[in-house]
CSV table of C-alpha atoms in Angstrom, one decimal:
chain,number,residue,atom,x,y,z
A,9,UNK,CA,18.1,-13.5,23.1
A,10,UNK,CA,20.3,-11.2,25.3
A,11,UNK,CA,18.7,-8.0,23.0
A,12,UNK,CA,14.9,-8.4,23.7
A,13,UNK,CA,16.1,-8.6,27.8
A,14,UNK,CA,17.9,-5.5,28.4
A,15,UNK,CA,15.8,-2.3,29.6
A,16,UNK,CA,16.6,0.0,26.5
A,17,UNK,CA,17.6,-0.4,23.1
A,18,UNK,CA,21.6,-1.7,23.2
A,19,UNK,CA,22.7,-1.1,19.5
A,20,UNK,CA,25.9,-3.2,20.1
A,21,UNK,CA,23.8,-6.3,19.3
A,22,UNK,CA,22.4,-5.2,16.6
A,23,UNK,CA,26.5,-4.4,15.3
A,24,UNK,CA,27.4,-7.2,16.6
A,25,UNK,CA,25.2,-9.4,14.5
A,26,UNK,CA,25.3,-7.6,11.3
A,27,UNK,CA,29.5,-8.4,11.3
A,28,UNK,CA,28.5,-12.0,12.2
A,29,UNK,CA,26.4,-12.2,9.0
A,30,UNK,CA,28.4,-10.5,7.1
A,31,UNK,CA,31.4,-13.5,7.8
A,32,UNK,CA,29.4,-16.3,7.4
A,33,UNK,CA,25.4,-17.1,5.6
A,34,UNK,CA,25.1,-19.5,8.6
A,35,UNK,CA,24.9,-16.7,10.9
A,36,UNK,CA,22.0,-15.2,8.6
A,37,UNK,CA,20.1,-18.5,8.8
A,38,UNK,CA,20.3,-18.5,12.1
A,39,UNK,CA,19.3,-14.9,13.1
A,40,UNK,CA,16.2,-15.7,10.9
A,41,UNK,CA,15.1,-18.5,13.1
A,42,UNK,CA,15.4,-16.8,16.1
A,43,UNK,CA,13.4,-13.4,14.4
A,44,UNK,CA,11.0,-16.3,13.9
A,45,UNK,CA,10.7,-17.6,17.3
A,46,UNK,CA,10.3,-14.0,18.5
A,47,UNK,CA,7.4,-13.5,16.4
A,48,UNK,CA,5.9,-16.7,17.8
A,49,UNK,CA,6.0,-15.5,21.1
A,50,UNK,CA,5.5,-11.8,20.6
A,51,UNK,CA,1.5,-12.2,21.0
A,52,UNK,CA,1.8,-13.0,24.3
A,53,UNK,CA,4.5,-9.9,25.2
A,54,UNK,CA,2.3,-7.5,24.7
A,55,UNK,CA,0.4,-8.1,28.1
A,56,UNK,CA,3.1,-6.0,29.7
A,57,UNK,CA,5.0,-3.0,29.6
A,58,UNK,CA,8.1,-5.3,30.1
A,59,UNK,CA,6.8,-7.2,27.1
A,60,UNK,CA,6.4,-4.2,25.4
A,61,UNK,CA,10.3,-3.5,25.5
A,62,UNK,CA,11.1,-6.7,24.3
A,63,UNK,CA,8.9,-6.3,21.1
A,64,UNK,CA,10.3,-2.2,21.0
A,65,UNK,CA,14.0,-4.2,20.9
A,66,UNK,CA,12.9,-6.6,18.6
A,67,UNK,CA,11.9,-4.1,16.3
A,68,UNK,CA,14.8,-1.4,16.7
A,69,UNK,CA,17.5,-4.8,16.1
A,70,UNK,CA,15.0,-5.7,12.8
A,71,UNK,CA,15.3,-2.3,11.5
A,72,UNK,CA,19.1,-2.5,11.5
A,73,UNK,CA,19.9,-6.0,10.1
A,74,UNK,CA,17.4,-4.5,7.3
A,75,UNK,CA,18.6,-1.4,7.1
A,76,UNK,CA,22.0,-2.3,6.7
A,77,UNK,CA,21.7,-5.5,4.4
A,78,UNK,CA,22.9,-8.2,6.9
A,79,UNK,CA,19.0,-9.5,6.2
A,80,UNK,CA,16.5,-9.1,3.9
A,81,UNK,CA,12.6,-8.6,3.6
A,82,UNK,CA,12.5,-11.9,2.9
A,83,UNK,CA,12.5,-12.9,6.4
A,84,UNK,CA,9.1,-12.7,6.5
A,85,UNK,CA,8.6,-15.2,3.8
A,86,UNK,CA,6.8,-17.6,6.0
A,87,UNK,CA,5.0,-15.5,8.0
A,88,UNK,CA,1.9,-14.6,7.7
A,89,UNK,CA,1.8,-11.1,8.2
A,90,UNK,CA,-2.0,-10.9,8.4
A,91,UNK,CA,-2.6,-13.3,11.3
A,92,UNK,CA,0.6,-12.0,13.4
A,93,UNK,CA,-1.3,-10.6,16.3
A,94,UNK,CA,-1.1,-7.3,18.2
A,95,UNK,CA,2.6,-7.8,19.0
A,96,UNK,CA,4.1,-8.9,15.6
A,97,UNK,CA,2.1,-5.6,14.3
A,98,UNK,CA,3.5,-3.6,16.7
A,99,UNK,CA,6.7,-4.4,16.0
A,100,UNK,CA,6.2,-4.3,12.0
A,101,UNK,CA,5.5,-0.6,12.8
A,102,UNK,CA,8.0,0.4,14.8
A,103,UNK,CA,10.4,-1.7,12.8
A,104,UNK,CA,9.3,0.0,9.4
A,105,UNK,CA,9.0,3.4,11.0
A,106,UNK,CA,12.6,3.7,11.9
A,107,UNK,CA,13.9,2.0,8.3
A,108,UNK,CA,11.4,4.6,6.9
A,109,UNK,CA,12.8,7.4,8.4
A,110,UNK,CA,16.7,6.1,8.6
A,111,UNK,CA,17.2,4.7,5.2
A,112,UNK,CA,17.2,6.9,1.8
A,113,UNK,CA,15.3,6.0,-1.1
A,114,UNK,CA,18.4,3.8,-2.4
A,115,UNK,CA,18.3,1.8,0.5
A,116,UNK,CA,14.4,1.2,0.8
A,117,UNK,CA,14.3,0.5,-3.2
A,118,UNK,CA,17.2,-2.6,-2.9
A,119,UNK,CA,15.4,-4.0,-0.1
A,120,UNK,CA,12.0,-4.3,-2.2
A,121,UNK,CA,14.3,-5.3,-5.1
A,122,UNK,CA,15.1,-8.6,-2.9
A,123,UNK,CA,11.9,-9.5,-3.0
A,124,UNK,CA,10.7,-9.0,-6.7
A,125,UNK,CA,11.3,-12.6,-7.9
A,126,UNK,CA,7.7,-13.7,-9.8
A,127,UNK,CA,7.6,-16.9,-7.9
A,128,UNK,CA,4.4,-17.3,-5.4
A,129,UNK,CA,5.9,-16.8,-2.4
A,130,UNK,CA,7.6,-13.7,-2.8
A,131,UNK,CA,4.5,-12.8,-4.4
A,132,UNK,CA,2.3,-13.2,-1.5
A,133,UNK,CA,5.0,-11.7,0.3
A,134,UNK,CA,4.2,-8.2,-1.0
A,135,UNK,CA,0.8,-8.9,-0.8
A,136,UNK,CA,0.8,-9.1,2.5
A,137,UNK,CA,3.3,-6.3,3.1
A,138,UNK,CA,0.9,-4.0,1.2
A,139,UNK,CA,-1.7,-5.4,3.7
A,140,UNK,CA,0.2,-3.9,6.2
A,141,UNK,CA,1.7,-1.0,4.8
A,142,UNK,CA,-2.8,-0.6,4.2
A,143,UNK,CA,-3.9,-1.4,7.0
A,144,UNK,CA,-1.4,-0.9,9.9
A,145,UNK,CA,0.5,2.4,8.3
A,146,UNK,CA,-1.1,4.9,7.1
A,147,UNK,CA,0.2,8.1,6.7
A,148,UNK,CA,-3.0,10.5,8.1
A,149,UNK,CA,-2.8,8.0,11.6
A,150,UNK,CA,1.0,9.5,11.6
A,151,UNK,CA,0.1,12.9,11.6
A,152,UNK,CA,-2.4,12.9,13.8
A,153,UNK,CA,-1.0,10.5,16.1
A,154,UNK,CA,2.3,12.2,16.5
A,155,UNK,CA,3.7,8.5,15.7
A,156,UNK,CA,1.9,5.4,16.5
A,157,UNK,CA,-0.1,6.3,19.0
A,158,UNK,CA,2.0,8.8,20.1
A,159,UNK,CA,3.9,6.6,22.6
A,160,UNK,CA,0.8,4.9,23.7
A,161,UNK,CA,1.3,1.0,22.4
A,162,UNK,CA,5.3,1.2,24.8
A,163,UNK,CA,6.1,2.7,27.7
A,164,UNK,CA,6.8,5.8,28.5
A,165,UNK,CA,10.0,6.8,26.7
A,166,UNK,CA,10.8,4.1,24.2
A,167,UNK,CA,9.6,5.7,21.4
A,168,UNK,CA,10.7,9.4,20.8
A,169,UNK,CA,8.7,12.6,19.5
A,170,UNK,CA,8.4,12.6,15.8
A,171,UNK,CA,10.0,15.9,14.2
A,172,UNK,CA,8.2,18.4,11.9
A,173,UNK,CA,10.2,17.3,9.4
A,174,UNK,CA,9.5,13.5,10.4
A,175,UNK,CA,5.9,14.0,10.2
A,176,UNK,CA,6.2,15.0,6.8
A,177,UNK,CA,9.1,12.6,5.6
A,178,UNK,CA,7.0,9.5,6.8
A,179,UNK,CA,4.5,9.7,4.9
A,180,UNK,CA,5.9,10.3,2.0
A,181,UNK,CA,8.5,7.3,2.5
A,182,UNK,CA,5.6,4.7,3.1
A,183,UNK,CA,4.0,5.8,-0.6
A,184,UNK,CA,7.3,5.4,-2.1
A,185,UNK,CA,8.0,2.4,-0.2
A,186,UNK,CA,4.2,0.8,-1.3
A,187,UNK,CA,5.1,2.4,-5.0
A,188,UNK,CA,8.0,0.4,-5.2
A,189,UNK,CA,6.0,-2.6,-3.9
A,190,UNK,CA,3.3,-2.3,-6.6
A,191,UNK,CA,5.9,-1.8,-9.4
A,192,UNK,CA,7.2,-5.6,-8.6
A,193,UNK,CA,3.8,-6.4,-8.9
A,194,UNK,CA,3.8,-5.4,-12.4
């Protein structure tokens, strides 16, 4: 609650609650209900440049529990990623842009492993991440865009010029990362 109100991004929550989960599951369940609530209420966030912040925190604080392990793609179990709105899809991106570009290979294969189990939910799952990955990130709207929309969808600020060597990596990283979502699909 405290994250998606500060001005900037404040990694010490995002610390903070990856050593909570990693003491106790409980904190876990809980952190997913309140990711869950914050996608309820992102459609109507993204009226304002305030509400823009919150969903740019939002995202940075998703990208970490993912990145590090404290959560996993799973979260998004039972959401429907297709009928999130603007604001949930706006944070997606930005969410999977920095685990893109922070995590290796190693990292962004164990998080797909999570979610490889054959039953239906996990299924439609990747389904709808592909959806996204599709739909919302596609690697020639990097390039040209400089990022998504090259600071455009926040304000001014919160999201930083993408490197040379960024522009490249990205793209790259979201065909590996929809690669490794097709191979559970198989």
């Amino acid at each position: 609650h405290c994250c998606i109100h500060e001005q900037g991004w404040n990694p010490f929550y995002a610390h903070l609650l990856g050593h909570l989960c990693s003491l106790d599951k409980r904190h876990q369940f809980t952190l997913r209900l309140c990711f869950w609530d914050a996608f309820k209420e992102m459609p109507a966030w993204t009226a304002t440049a305030t509400g823009k912040s919150k969903v740019a925190n939002v995202a940075q604080l998703l990208s970490h529990v993912w990145a590090t392990s404290a959560l996993s793609l799973s979260l998004l179990k039972p959401i429907e990623i297709e009928q999130m709105g603007d604001g949930g899809h706006l944070c997606l991106k930005l969410c999977f842009r920095a685990v893109l570009l922070q995590c290796g290979e190693h990292t962004l294969a164990k998080l797909v492993d999570k979610i490889s189990g054959a039953d239906t939910e996990m299924a439609e799952l990747r389904a709808g991440l592909k959806w996204f990955f599709y739909k919302h990130m596609k690697a020639e709207k990097i390039k040209e865009r400089c990022g998504f929309g090259g600071g455009q969808d926040l304000p001014s600020g919160k999201i930083n010029k993408v490197s040379t060597d960024k522009k490249v990596l990205l793209p790259q990283r979201i065909q590996s990362f929809v690669g490794l979502l097709n191979k559970c699909a198989a």
